[in-house]
XYZ file of C-alpha atoms in Angstrom:
708
model
C 0.244 0.632 -0.196
C 1.245 3.531 -0.128
C 2.159 6.034 1.934
C -1.038 8.426 3.209
C 0.926 11.161 3.714
C 2.653 11.196 -0.189
C 0.214 13.304 -2.697
C 0.090 14.886 -5.907
C -2.631 17.625 -4.652
C -5.157 18.887 -1.993
C -8.475 17.996 -2.629
C -10.926 21.156 -2.618
C -12.584 19.175 0.302
C -10.636 18.608 3.377
C -11.069 15.097 5.009
C -13.693 15.051 7.905
C -11.222 14.415 10.468
C -9.493 17.583 9.281
C -12.333 19.630 8.710
C -12.577 21.020 13.036
C -8.969 21.857 12.716
C -9.920 24.905 9.766
C -8.286 27.914 10.172
C -10.727 30.594 12.253
C -10.964 34.007 10.422
C -8.654 34.998 13.209
C -5.807 32.882 11.887
C -6.180 34.403 8.008
C -6.284 37.558 10.016
C -2.817 37.373 11.359
C -1.282 35.656 8.056
C -2.445 38.717 5.990
C -0.833 40.956 9.045
C 2.288 39.086 8.337
C 2.471 38.341 4.956
C 1.265 42.531 3.897
C -0.907 42.856 1.043
C 1.150 41.915 -1.652
C 2.344 38.534 0.084
C -1.330 37.743 0.603
C -2.025 38.331 -3.173
C 0.736 36.543 -3.826
C 0.114 33.725 -1.907
C -3.657 33.464 -3.235
C -2.681 33.861 -6.363
C -0.575 30.770 -5.893
C -3.170 28.678 -4.465
C -6.298 30.049 -7.208
C -2.929 28.862 -10.101
C -2.484 25.669 -8.853
C -6.347 25.281 -8.105
C -6.640 26.051 -11.752
C -3.864 23.891 -13.171
C -5.820 21.401 -11.353
C -9.417 22.243 -12.616
C -7.804 22.500 -16.787
C -6.342 18.632 -15.717
C -9.296 17.035 -14.825
C -11.077 18.701 -18.077
C -8.883 17.725 -20.074
C -8.424 14.375 -18.986
C -12.554 14.006 -19.070
C -12.455 14.953 -22.544
C -9.429 12.716 -23.594
C -11.282 9.730 -21.449
C -14.571 10.386 -23.553
C -12.738 10.450 -26.867
C -12.901 6.715 -28.420
C -9.721 5.233 -29.947
C -10.062 4.340 -33.742
C -9.040 1.675 -35.108
C -6.945 4.304 -37.537
C -5.309 5.521 -34.203
C -4.771 2.005 -32.658
C -2.851 0.590 -35.768
C -0.443 4.321 -36.093
C 0.450 2.960 -32.456
C 1.833 -0.643 -33.735
C 4.472 -1.556 -35.576
C 3.986 -2.665 -39.806
C 1.665 -1.445 -42.094
C -1.872 -2.456 -41.331
C -4.729 -2.296 -43.230
C -7.426 -3.307 -41.067
C -7.442 -4.667 -37.635
C -8.548 -7.998 -38.475
C -5.297 -8.716 -40.125
C -3.375 -7.389 -37.341
C -5.245 -9.262 -34.914
C -5.102 -12.550 -36.903
C -1.383 -12.427 -36.803
C -1.251 -11.763 -33.428
C -3.176 -14.642 -32.541
C -1.022 -16.689 -34.536
C 1.753 -16.242 -32.468
C 2.729 -19.957 -30.531
C 2.115 -19.805 -27.094
C 5.791 -19.871 -26.486
C 5.667 -16.173 -27.806
C 3.599 -15.480 -24.679
C 3.543 -16.463 -20.714
C 2.535 -20.256 -20.262
C 5.690 -21.851 -22.599
C 2.561 -24.916 -23.619
C 3.112 -26.369 -27.387
C 0.898 -28.506 -27.088
C -2.588 -27.576 -25.695
C -3.949 -31.028 -25.418
C -0.675 -32.368 -23.755
C -1.365 -30.161 -21.053
C -5.114 -30.668 -20.853
C -3.736 -34.572 -19.706
C -1.313 -33.864 -17.729
C -3.343 -31.694 -15.872
C -5.978 -34.183 -15.741
C -4.118 -36.837 -14.515
C -1.531 -35.547 -12.050
C -3.639 -31.822 -10.494
C -7.435 -33.089 -10.396
C -7.646 -30.614 -7.635
C -6.110 -28.184 -9.680
C -8.849 -28.756 -12.115
C -11.611 -29.090 -9.747
C -11.151 -25.808 -8.187
C -10.230 -24.259 -11.373
C -12.939 -24.659 -12.691
C -15.206 -23.871 -9.939
C -13.638 -21.120 -9.344
C -14.380 -20.250 -13.129
C -18.273 -21.215 -12.600
C -18.832 -19.155 -10.319
C -17.438 -16.272 -12.098
C -19.695 -17.152 -14.562
C -22.484 -15.907 -12.217
C -20.828 -12.396 -11.037
C -19.976 -14.763 -7.237
C -15.963 -13.639 -6.362
C -14.723 -14.930 -2.926
C -12.251 -11.914 -1.244
C -10.398 -12.411 1.710
C -12.740 -15.135 2.560
C -15.624 -13.322 2.301
C -18.676 -14.085 -0.628
C -19.697 -11.485 -2.858
C -22.407 -11.480 -5.938
C -23.667 -9.634 -8.290
C -26.488 -10.104 -9.430
C -27.009 -8.588 -13.101
C -23.798 -6.974 -14.392
C -20.877 -6.382 -12.226
C -20.572 -2.664 -10.483
C -16.689 -2.095 -10.803
C -16.843 0.856 -8.645
C -18.685 -0.566 -5.658
C -17.039 -1.493 -2.320
C -18.442 -5.093 -2.205
C -18.178 -5.294 1.807
C -19.932 -1.740 2.494
C -21.464 -1.479 -0.889
C -19.858 2.257 -1.178
C -19.503 3.441 -4.937
C -16.078 4.769 -5.048
C -16.814 7.907 -7.490
C -15.069 8.365 -11.118
C -13.439 11.147 -10.528
C -10.170 11.937 -12.192
C -7.523 10.739 -10.482
C -5.525 13.083 -8.408
C -8.631 14.619 -7.715
C -9.133 10.714 -6.101
C -6.076 10.995 -3.867
C -7.295 12.718 -0.372
C -10.227 10.404 -0.438
C -8.753 7.120 -0.673
C -5.877 8.366 2.354
C -8.326 10.266 4.294
C -8.723 7.547 7.590
C -12.609 8.430 7.499
C -12.921 6.826 4.091
C -15.621 5.081 3.567
C -14.394 1.591 2.947
C -11.126 -0.213 3.109
C -9.211 -0.881 -0.342
C -8.578 -3.824 -0.674
C -11.642 -5.872 -1.460
C -12.291 -3.877 -4.764
C -9.369 -3.491 -6.063
C -8.495 -7.401 -5.773
C -11.823 -7.649 -7.720
C -10.308 -5.671 -10.292
C -7.330 -7.005 -10.510
C -9.026 -10.159 -13.045
C -6.987 -12.626 -11.683
C -10.100 -14.263 -12.015
C -10.088 -13.672 -16.028
C -6.809 -15.949 -15.773
C -9.379 -18.840 -13.988
C -11.532 -18.536 -17.207
C -8.893 -18.507 -19.762
C -8.089 -21.813 -18.320
C -11.445 -23.346 -17.471
C -12.049 -22.418 -21.475
C -8.986 -24.501 -22.267
C -10.236 -27.742 -20.303
C -13.268 -27.624 -21.344
C -13.975 -25.884 -24.663
C -17.095 -24.772 -23.174
C -17.688 -20.933 -24.694
C -19.595 -20.032 -21.388
C -16.620 -19.237 -20.054
C -15.648 -16.932 -22.832
C -18.342 -14.499 -22.965
C -18.165 -14.152 -19.163
C -14.370 -13.436 -19.644
C -16.027 -11.461 -23.045
C -18.721 -9.697 -21.064
C -16.821 -8.220 -18.233
C -14.090 -6.925 -20.478
C -16.410 -4.596 -21.685
C -18.158 -4.058 -18.934
C -15.632 -2.932 -17.023
C -13.986 -0.842 -20.075
C -17.069 1.023 -20.479
C -17.374 1.366 -16.424
C -14.111 2.659 -16.572
C -12.656 5.834 -18.666
C -9.116 6.398 -19.000
C -7.761 8.182 -15.547
C -10.851 8.198 -13.580
C -12.062 6.489 -11.046
C -10.645 3.780 -8.432
C -9.238 1.227 -11.154
C -6.815 3.653 -12.684
C -5.814 4.935 -8.938
C -3.045 2.584 -8.815
C -0.429 1.991 -10.703
C 0.070 -1.367 -8.596
C -3.074 -2.539 -9.482
C -2.610 -1.256 -13.130
C 0.596 -3.576 -13.215
C -1.129 -6.831 -11.777
C -4.449 -6.496 -14.206
C -1.650 -6.103 -17.273
C -0.566 -9.264 -16.365
C -3.670 -11.683 -15.751
C -4.789 -9.627 -19.047
C -1.670 -10.567 -21.195
C -2.540 -14.478 -19.929
C -5.717 -14.324 -20.655
C -4.856 -13.342 -23.850
C -3.213 -16.504 -24.753
C -5.654 -18.206 -23.839
C -8.668 -16.917 -25.582
C -6.780 -15.478 -29.010
C -7.481 -17.998 -31.508
C -11.479 -18.102 -30.510
C -13.063 -16.480 -34.308
C -15.262 -15.045 -32.021
C -12.718 -12.401 -29.668
C -10.979 -11.482 -32.660
C -13.960 -10.370 -34.078
C -15.566 -8.727 -31.352
C -13.902 -8.193 -28.170
C -10.074 -8.228 -29.507
C -10.592 -4.888 -30.605
C -12.062 -3.388 -27.360
C -9.719 -5.025 -25.534
C -6.048 -4.533 -26.813
C -6.885 -0.899 -27.034
C -7.647 -1.072 -23.360
C -4.757 -2.700 -23.019
C -2.094 -0.711 -24.481
C -4.369 2.587 -22.692
C -3.316 0.687 -19.273
C 0.423 -0.080 -20.201
C 0.553 3.767 -21.295
C -0.740 5.139 -18.093
C 1.734 2.935 -16.251
C 4.683 3.805 -18.076
C 4.018 7.562 -17.053
C 2.959 6.669 -13.463
C 5.656 4.490 -12.082
C 5.990 5.071 -8.144
C 9.963 5.917 -8.733
C 9.365 9.110 -6.899
C 8.427 7.752 -3.727
C 11.132 8.260 -0.975
C 11.240 4.770 -0.256
C 10.314 2.562 -3.073
C 8.541 -0.266 -1.955
C 6.822 -3.435 -3.637
C 4.819 -1.637 -5.152
C 7.025 0.066 -7.285
C 8.561 -3.621 -8.039
C 4.936 -4.832 -9.415
C 4.734 -1.937 -10.997
C 7.805 -2.253 -13.120
C 6.671 -6.154 -13.536
C 3.748 -5.058 -15.076
C 4.587 -2.893 -17.315
C 8.164 -5.262 -18.420
C 5.799 -8.196 -19.127
C 3.194 -7.135 -20.976
C 5.835 -5.308 -23.118
C 7.055 -8.447 -23.424
C 4.363 -10.168 -24.361
C 3.024 -7.381 -26.992
C 6.355 -6.432 -28.419
C 4.044 -5.430 -31.615
C 3.031 -2.302 -29.967
C 5.638 0.740 -31.070
C 6.252 1.929 -27.238
C 6.866 -1.744 -25.980
C 10.663 -1.436 -26.404
C 10.700 1.677 -24.539
C 8.239 0.170 -21.573
C 10.506 -2.584 -21.413
C 13.539 -0.644 -20.880
C 11.829 0.900 -18.399
C 10.474 -1.777 -16.971
C 13.611 -3.886 -16.782
C 15.446 -1.115 -14.960
C 13.308 -0.241 -11.817
C 13.019 -4.338 -11.898
C 16.917 -4.610 -11.439
C 17.202 -0.937 -9.513
C 14.337 -1.770 -6.390
C 15.366 -5.937 -6.177
C 19.182 -5.101 -5.570
C 17.548 -1.916 -3.095
C 14.803 -4.185 -1.361
C 16.786 -7.445 -1.063
C 18.945 -8.172 2.288
C 21.963 -10.545 0.191
C 20.995 -12.812 2.190
C 17.328 -13.191 0.448
C 14.832 -11.538 2.196
C 13.347 -9.030 2.083
C 13.405 -5.662 3.042
C 10.191 -4.912 3.954
C 9.678 -7.249 6.923
C 6.597 -8.808 6.039
C 7.322 -12.357 4.904
C 3.734 -12.376 2.658
C 4.966 -9.293 0.665
C 8.008 -11.659 -0.193
C 6.289 -14.237 -2.006
C 4.317 -11.569 -3.598
C 7.772 -9.499 -5.006
C 9.016 -13.293 -5.923
C 6.255 -13.654 -7.869
C 6.741 -10.863 -9.923
C 10.099 -12.030 -10.704
C 9.657 -14.988 -12.526
C 7.572 -14.840 -15.137
C 10.812 -12.155 -16.639
C 13.797 -14.646 -15.309
C 12.143 -17.210 -17.825
C 10.670 -14.504 -20.370
C 14.753 -13.891 -20.568
C 15.869 -17.693 -20.573
C 13.650 -18.384 -23.464
C 15.159 -15.217 -25.206
C 11.993 -12.791 -25.393
C 14.009 -10.301 -23.271
C 17.398 -9.957 -22.750
C 19.615 -11.688 -19.679
C 18.746 -11.413 -16.284
C 21.320 -12.172 -14.250
C 20.569 -9.404 -11.256
C 16.929 -10.980 -11.745
C 17.484 -14.195 -11.672
C 20.384 -14.168 -8.489
C 18.309 -12.051 -6.499
C 15.220 -14.952 -7.212
C 17.509 -17.521 -5.965
C 18.502 -16.119 -3.077
C 15.120 -15.281 -2.259
C 13.663 -18.910 -3.157
C 16.583 -20.219 -0.450
C 15.355 -17.763 1.972
C 12.122 -19.464 1.954
C 13.726 -22.757 2.456
C 14.742 -22.218 5.625
C 11.898 -20.186 6.622
C 8.982 -23.273 6.332
C 7.019 -24.509 8.934
C 6.785 -28.437 9.658
C 3.798 -27.994 8.300
C 5.367 -26.812 4.387
C 4.047 -22.872 5.167
C 5.184 -19.841 5.529
C 5.816 -18.458 8.711
C 4.402 -14.441 8.852
C 6.164 -12.079 10.013
C 4.754 -7.984 9.307
C 2.138 -6.966 7.414
C 0.708 -8.906 4.622
C -2.598 -8.826 2.117
C -2.535 -11.990 0.727
C -1.758 -10.477 -2.658
C -0.571 -12.735 -5.820
C 1.494 -11.275 -8.574
C -0.246 -13.832 -11.246
C -2.938 -15.563 -9.687
C -2.322 -19.666 -11.343
C -3.361 -21.592 -8.677
C -5.642 -18.679 -6.493
C -7.681 -21.983 -5.053
C -3.971 -22.582 -3.089
C -3.614 -21.818 0.381
C -1.668 -18.365 0.767
C 0.554 -19.378 3.116
C 1.483 -22.384 1.238
C 5.603 -21.183 -0.348
C 6.347 -24.121 -1.822
C 5.445 -23.348 -5.299
C 8.616 -21.221 -5.173
C 10.471 -24.174 -4.676
C 9.605 -26.510 -6.392
C 10.319 -23.743 -9.157
C 13.410 -23.382 -8.319
C 14.245 -26.745 -7.388
C 13.359 -26.999 -11.335
C 15.223 -23.340 -12.859
C 18.105 -23.582 -10.687
C 18.530 -27.435 -10.368
C 18.812 -27.212 -6.174
C 18.008 -31.109 -5.130
C 17.291 -29.572 -1.550
C 14.620 -27.192 -2.976
C 12.971 -30.554 -4.334
C 13.180 -32.254 -0.818
C 11.388 -29.206 0.422
C 9.293 -28.734 -1.939
C 7.419 -31.818 -1.941
C 6.270 -32.230 -5.417
C 6.470 -30.133 -8.209
C 3.159 -28.012 -8.603
C 0.378 -26.607 -10.540
C 1.393 -22.960 -10.713
C 5.988 -24.462 -11.633
C 3.520 -26.178 -14.409
C 1.648 -23.914 -15.638
C 4.965 -21.969 -16.445
C 8.063 -24.378 -17.139
C 5.140 -26.487 -18.642
C 5.704 -30.424 -19.741
C 9.822 -29.919 -20.221
C 9.515 -28.278 -16.370
C 7.471 -31.396 -15.381
C 10.419 -34.142 -16.850
C 13.535 -32.045 -15.652
C 12.441 -32.234 -12.345
C 11.934 -36.014 -12.678
C 16.077 -36.280 -13.172
C 15.755 -34.356 -10.546
C 17.650 -36.404 -7.405
C 16.449 -34.841 -3.930
C 18.342 -34.333 -0.922
C 17.692 -32.293 2.359
C 19.500 -29.507 2.995
C 22.627 -29.460 4.275
C 21.974 -27.044 7.044
C 18.865 -27.052 10.026
C 19.102 -24.076 11.772
C 20.057 -21.144 9.294
C 20.593 -17.474 10.569
C 19.718 -14.373 8.394
C 21.800 -11.579 9.924
C 21.435 -8.850 8.065
C 17.894 -9.382 7.903
C 17.624 -10.361 11.684
C 16.013 -13.335 11.036
C 16.976 -16.272 13.116
C 15.460 -19.645 12.774
C 16.303 -22.677 15.045
C 14.888 -26.141 14.104
C 15.347 -29.559 15.384
C 15.175 -31.582 11.688
C 13.386 -31.622 8.560
C 10.539 -33.971 9.437
C 6.844 -32.373 9.582
C 7.166 -32.943 13.787
C 10.075 -30.523 14.724
C 10.042 -28.046 16.991
C 11.519 -24.910 15.603
C 11.229 -21.234 16.415
C 11.394 -18.099 14.255
C 13.302 -14.724 16.111
C 13.536 -11.280 14.992
C 16.286 -9.352 15.970
C 17.639 -7.206 13.374
C 16.163 -3.578 11.529
C 12.579 -2.609 11.722
C 11.816 -2.227 8.494
C 12.331 -0.965 4.964
C 13.502 2.652 4.926
C 13.961 3.136 8.368
C 12.781 6.283 10.881
C 9.693 7.447 8.857
C 9.087 4.894 6.526
C 9.301 1.168 7.360
C 5.648 0.846 5.458
C 4.737 -2.880 6.147
C 6.476 -3.745 9.347
C 4.973 -4.115 12.929
C 6.068 -4.465 16.515
C 7.434 -7.720 16.816
C 11.323 -7.025 17.517
C 12.133 -10.056 19.710
C 8.772 -11.700 19.551
C 9.366 -15.567 19.020
C 7.369 -17.558 16.870
C 7.417 -21.195 17.718
C 5.883 -24.572 16.261
C 6.910 -27.712 19.367
C 6.008 -31.032 17.686
C 5.292 -29.773 14.026
C 2.584 -27.126 15.176
C 2.335 -24.099 16.025
C 1.667 -22.683 19.618
C 2.951 -19.215 19.443
C 1.645 -17.406 16.860
C 2.162 -13.850 15.415
C -1.127 -12.295 15.704
C -1.535 -11.061 12.074
C -2.695 -8.359 9.971
C -6.391 -8.202 9.376
C -7.067 -5.260 7.381
C -4.781 -2.010 6.234
C -8.225 0.808 7.510
C -9.706 1.419 10.174
C -9.272 1.133 14.042
C -8.220 -2.744 13.402
C -4.812 -1.273 11.487
C -2.856 -0.289 14.555
C -4.632 -3.221 17.007
C -2.651 -5.453 14.374
C 0.560 -4.410 14.161
C 1.430 -3.281 17.726
C 3.406 -4.203 20.996
C 0.465 -6.156 22.108
C -0.658 -7.954 19.300
C 3.555 -9.648 19.783
C 5.210 -12.285 21.812
C 7.318 -9.337 23.512
C 7.457 -7.349 26.401
C 6.183 -3.621 26.990
C 7.477 -0.943 29.204
C 5.745 1.823 30.701
C 3.169 0.946 28.222
C 5.125 2.547 25.381
C 5.332 0.878 22.165
C 8.195 -0.436 19.902
C 7.085 2.535 17.417
C 4.937 4.614 16.739
C 2.132 4.824 14.148
C 2.801 7.773 12.386
C 0.076 7.058 9.730
C -1.166 3.625 8.127
C 1.879 2.931 6.248
C 4.641 4.771 8.471
C 6.394 4.666 11.592
C 8.629 6.406 13.785
C 10.643 6.543 16.765
C 11.486 3.100 15.303
C 13.968 0.703 17.354
C 16.766 -0.955 15.709
C 17.287 -4.761 17.377
C 20.876 -6.796 17.274
C 21.656 -10.192 17.221
C 24.111 -10.524 20.622
C 24.762 -14.142 20.220
C 23.955 -17.204 18.209
C 24.282 -21.152 17.964
C 22.563 -22.967 15.691
C 20.150 -24.801 16.979
C 20.538 -24.153 20.666
C 20.376 -20.367 21.397
C 19.742 -16.912 20.068
C 20.773 -13.777 22.270
C 18.627 -10.632 20.415
C 18.951 -7.203 22.172
C 17.000 -3.588 21.702
C 16.277 0.276 23.219
C 12.879 0.525 23.845
C 11.163 4.145 24.451
C 10.939 3.866 27.993
C 14.712 4.528 28.286
C 15.793 0.186 28.994
C 17.589 -1.849 27.418
C 15.661 -5.558 27.009
C 17.965 -8.079 26.026
C 15.579 -11.681 25.056
C 18.158 -14.766 25.225
C 16.035 -17.992 24.263
C 18.040 -21.305 24.754
C 16.542 -25.085 22.886
C 18.046 -27.721 25.171
C 15.980 -30.239 23.767
C 13.207 -31.193 21.325
C 9.787 -29.828 23.618
C 11.822 -27.881 25.799
C 12.367 -23.716 25.609
C 13.545 -21.426 27.531
C 13.010 -17.847 27.168
C 15.329 -15.201 29.545
C 14.167 -11.637 29.473
C 17.259 -9.246 30.843
C 16.148 -5.716 31.178
C 19.071 -2.557 31.852
C 17.858 0.979 33.065
C 19.357 3.652 34.814
C 16.268 4.717 36.468
C 14.561 2.850 39.190
C 10.764 1.796 38.925
C 8.980 0.335 35.332
C 6.323 -1.200 34.613
C 6.665 -4.268 32.220
C 3.830 -6.510 30.175
C 4.535 -9.809 28.450
C 2.395 -11.499 25.886
C 2.278 -14.607 24.669
C -0.203 -15.543 21.469
C -1.199 -19.349 21.685
C -2.615 -20.622 17.891
C -6.207 -20.762 17.677
C -6.912 -24.066 18.706
C -5.597 -24.695 22.095
C -6.738 -23.609 25.196
C -5.191 -21.964 28.119
C -5.981 -22.831 31.465
C -4.739 -21.857 35.104
C -4.313 -24.762 37.741
C -2.596 -23.985 40.733
C -0.410 -21.038 39.354
C 0.212 -23.203 36.730
C -0.499 -22.959 33.225
C -1.187 -25.509 30.815
C -1.671 -25.288 26.687
C -3.221 -28.179 25.421
C -5.416 -29.148 22.579
C -8.009 -32.115 24.085
C -8.470 -33.561 20.775
C -5.080 -35.503 20.211
C -3.981 -35.055 23.900
C -1.018 -32.299 22.993
C -0.091 -30.213 26.250
C 2.573 -27.802 27.300
C 3.387 -26.437 30.168
C 3.712 -22.049 30.235
C 6.339 -21.795 33.391
C 6.197 -17.913 34.060
C 9.088 -16.559 36.863
C 8.237 -15.693 40.378
C 6.105 -12.561 41.335
C 4.821 -11.762 38.203
C 0.858 -11.544 37.828
C -0.819 -13.691 34.863
C -3.838 -13.565 33.188
C -5.684 -15.547 30.927
C -7.229 -13.053 28.285
C -9.216 -13.549 24.767
C -7.170 -12.551 21.816
C -8.167 -12.562 18.227
C -5.785 -14.416 15.620
C -5.805 -13.224 11.292
C -4.634 -16.054 9.727
C -5.551 -14.003 6.547
C -6.716 -10.435 5.090
C -9.754 -9.722 6.092
C -10.482 -13.143 8.638
C -10.006 -13.176 11.991
C -10.664 -16.007 14.735
C -10.666 -16.430 18.459
C -7.347 -17.582 20.424
C -5.765 -17.049 24.173
C -3.686 -14.730 24.981
C -1.226 -15.374 28.468
C -0.580 -11.205 29.911
C 1.751 -11.098 32.662
C 2.526 -8.205 34.695
C 5.263 -6.640 36.758
C 6.605 -4.211 38.391
C 10.038 -2.893 40.674
C 13.591 -1.855 40.046
C 15.376 -3.369 36.721
C 19.053 -3.360 36.889
C 20.396 -6.554 35.405
C 17.061 -7.778 36.587
C 15.741 -11.397 34.351
C 13.172 -12.818 34.257
C 12.761 -16.829 33.311
C 10.093 -18.181 31.361
C 10.090 -21.846 30.285
C 7.860 -23.914 28.079
C 7.562 -27.603 28.597
C 6.059 -30.567 26.023
C 4.524 -33.013 28.543
C 2.772 -36.448 27.984
C -0.351 -37.171 29.057
C 1.233 -39.571 31.025
C 3.306 -37.318 33.203
C 0.685 -34.580 33.008
C -1.448 -36.906 34.935
C 1.178 -37.608 37.371
C 1.657 -33.897 38.747
């Protein structure tokens, strides 16, 4: 998400929260005396000039948006001397599949492999496509239905309809804290990744219904979204993602006579207009660019590669690849970890790189050694952060975003498609071991040749079990590579991308352990839930993580929904692979917090907090968030954590003299979804000058528990 403080212009009407603070008549009188007559006239003149310029831009783009791009005008922006649009689209449609993103030379062979090896993917894709034919969608876990036509501007959750204003005039409206709706659901729908599912379904079945739904929705969207107007032109990242989806959908439907004769003119004109707009609205002006610029640049470069017929394609490709190379270096640690400190965005960014390295390998764009190397390191990071369940552990923000969306029904936190792709592309036997299978997304990207390369590759376990990523401040202690291993994930390093005043997707999770015991989650990160409203800060601040708070002061102060002030810097003081990690940070209360985590044996963990301060008395408050399937109980001063269904049982042993409470919490595994869990909250007050607090977590068998 963009930093809400970055604005092109002020809108004429301030957001609600600022109206009570608008200057009084006295303020203007004082300013007039301060500036004098000449200064006041210049000040007013400047504002009138800016308002006039904005009015002129608005009027021009409204006029421009109402102009229809004729066939003649369109053919003037493509290479070659085409007499008719039909001749151009015939040539474009006749290109082989290997010249597009998905290199499948034989449709029949692809269908055969999909039905034999990936029946669940086929069923899920057809179900998603059938729902799309009925204008039914699932957005962040919520079913959304448009009984008649899809309203591309109506928020599917609240029913609020975003106005179709010129994008500059929408700036203040969209980034106001009091805006009427979350931006994510409407943008998710307008990414059009379900167009890919419709294309896959058509390929699999030859059922014309899927094309008809695609055609109807495409025509509806183009009609309802004039160029540079409305919420669906506002975000350049959304343009980039939508262009990728349109490019893949074009590959599936391009040979249909009905598409070539009826839809293709409007489709290709709109695709060109979107790419042209994206090329001039990249967010490289941000003080600290993040995943947005990567997604925008990737969308532009991929579109240029898939449609080299446009005269501007070479320029688009150069711009897109230049920004991709610069930003992948700037936003990725040498160890391979994404600098945003949000593991959901690690996947998001990696998926933008995949198509480009593939297109380069097939000779459709120049070689990309920097992107290849960066993706290699990013996938290696995924291997060591993988949980015993095969999912990715969660740090920081996440919004369930997918760059391409080749398997939308797949659980968001299953990153093994990156490992399967990487094992085949980079010939890594250990990644094959960690991936477990050559998944459907890898098959779509690498085709039958990729599947055969996977089958020839011998797998072997990773050489290392535990791994430190010091530049990212990430430390993983693991017993083994089995599905029943204990694993600890611990963060003590840089707060977020850009540090002070930035760090858009970081949370106050410094020195907060995420813990799995015997292959199941025990201590969890509370998640993200929403990017809007009061929940935004609730989920990203200190109390929603397994750390401590001193004197009620946050690790960092939220400045906006996507920036922080007074951010801490963690450091690792000691690391013994598989056994011990020690991290430290200076808190805003003036107390230095050192946390040591020891792992003497499987099922046994020890957390030692040491606090140093010059002043005498402080209040310390701990938080431990437990997985939602676990029940926490206090019995005779002891804290038991259990799952009654399978006799899983651990004891949390607190330090002396702390006051314990078990409180109701909330856990959000995915954007827009939450469920109840339990949180152990402990309090202590006293002098902290080298004071140590020891917490122990121990796994018990049912027999050991009964003998207590």
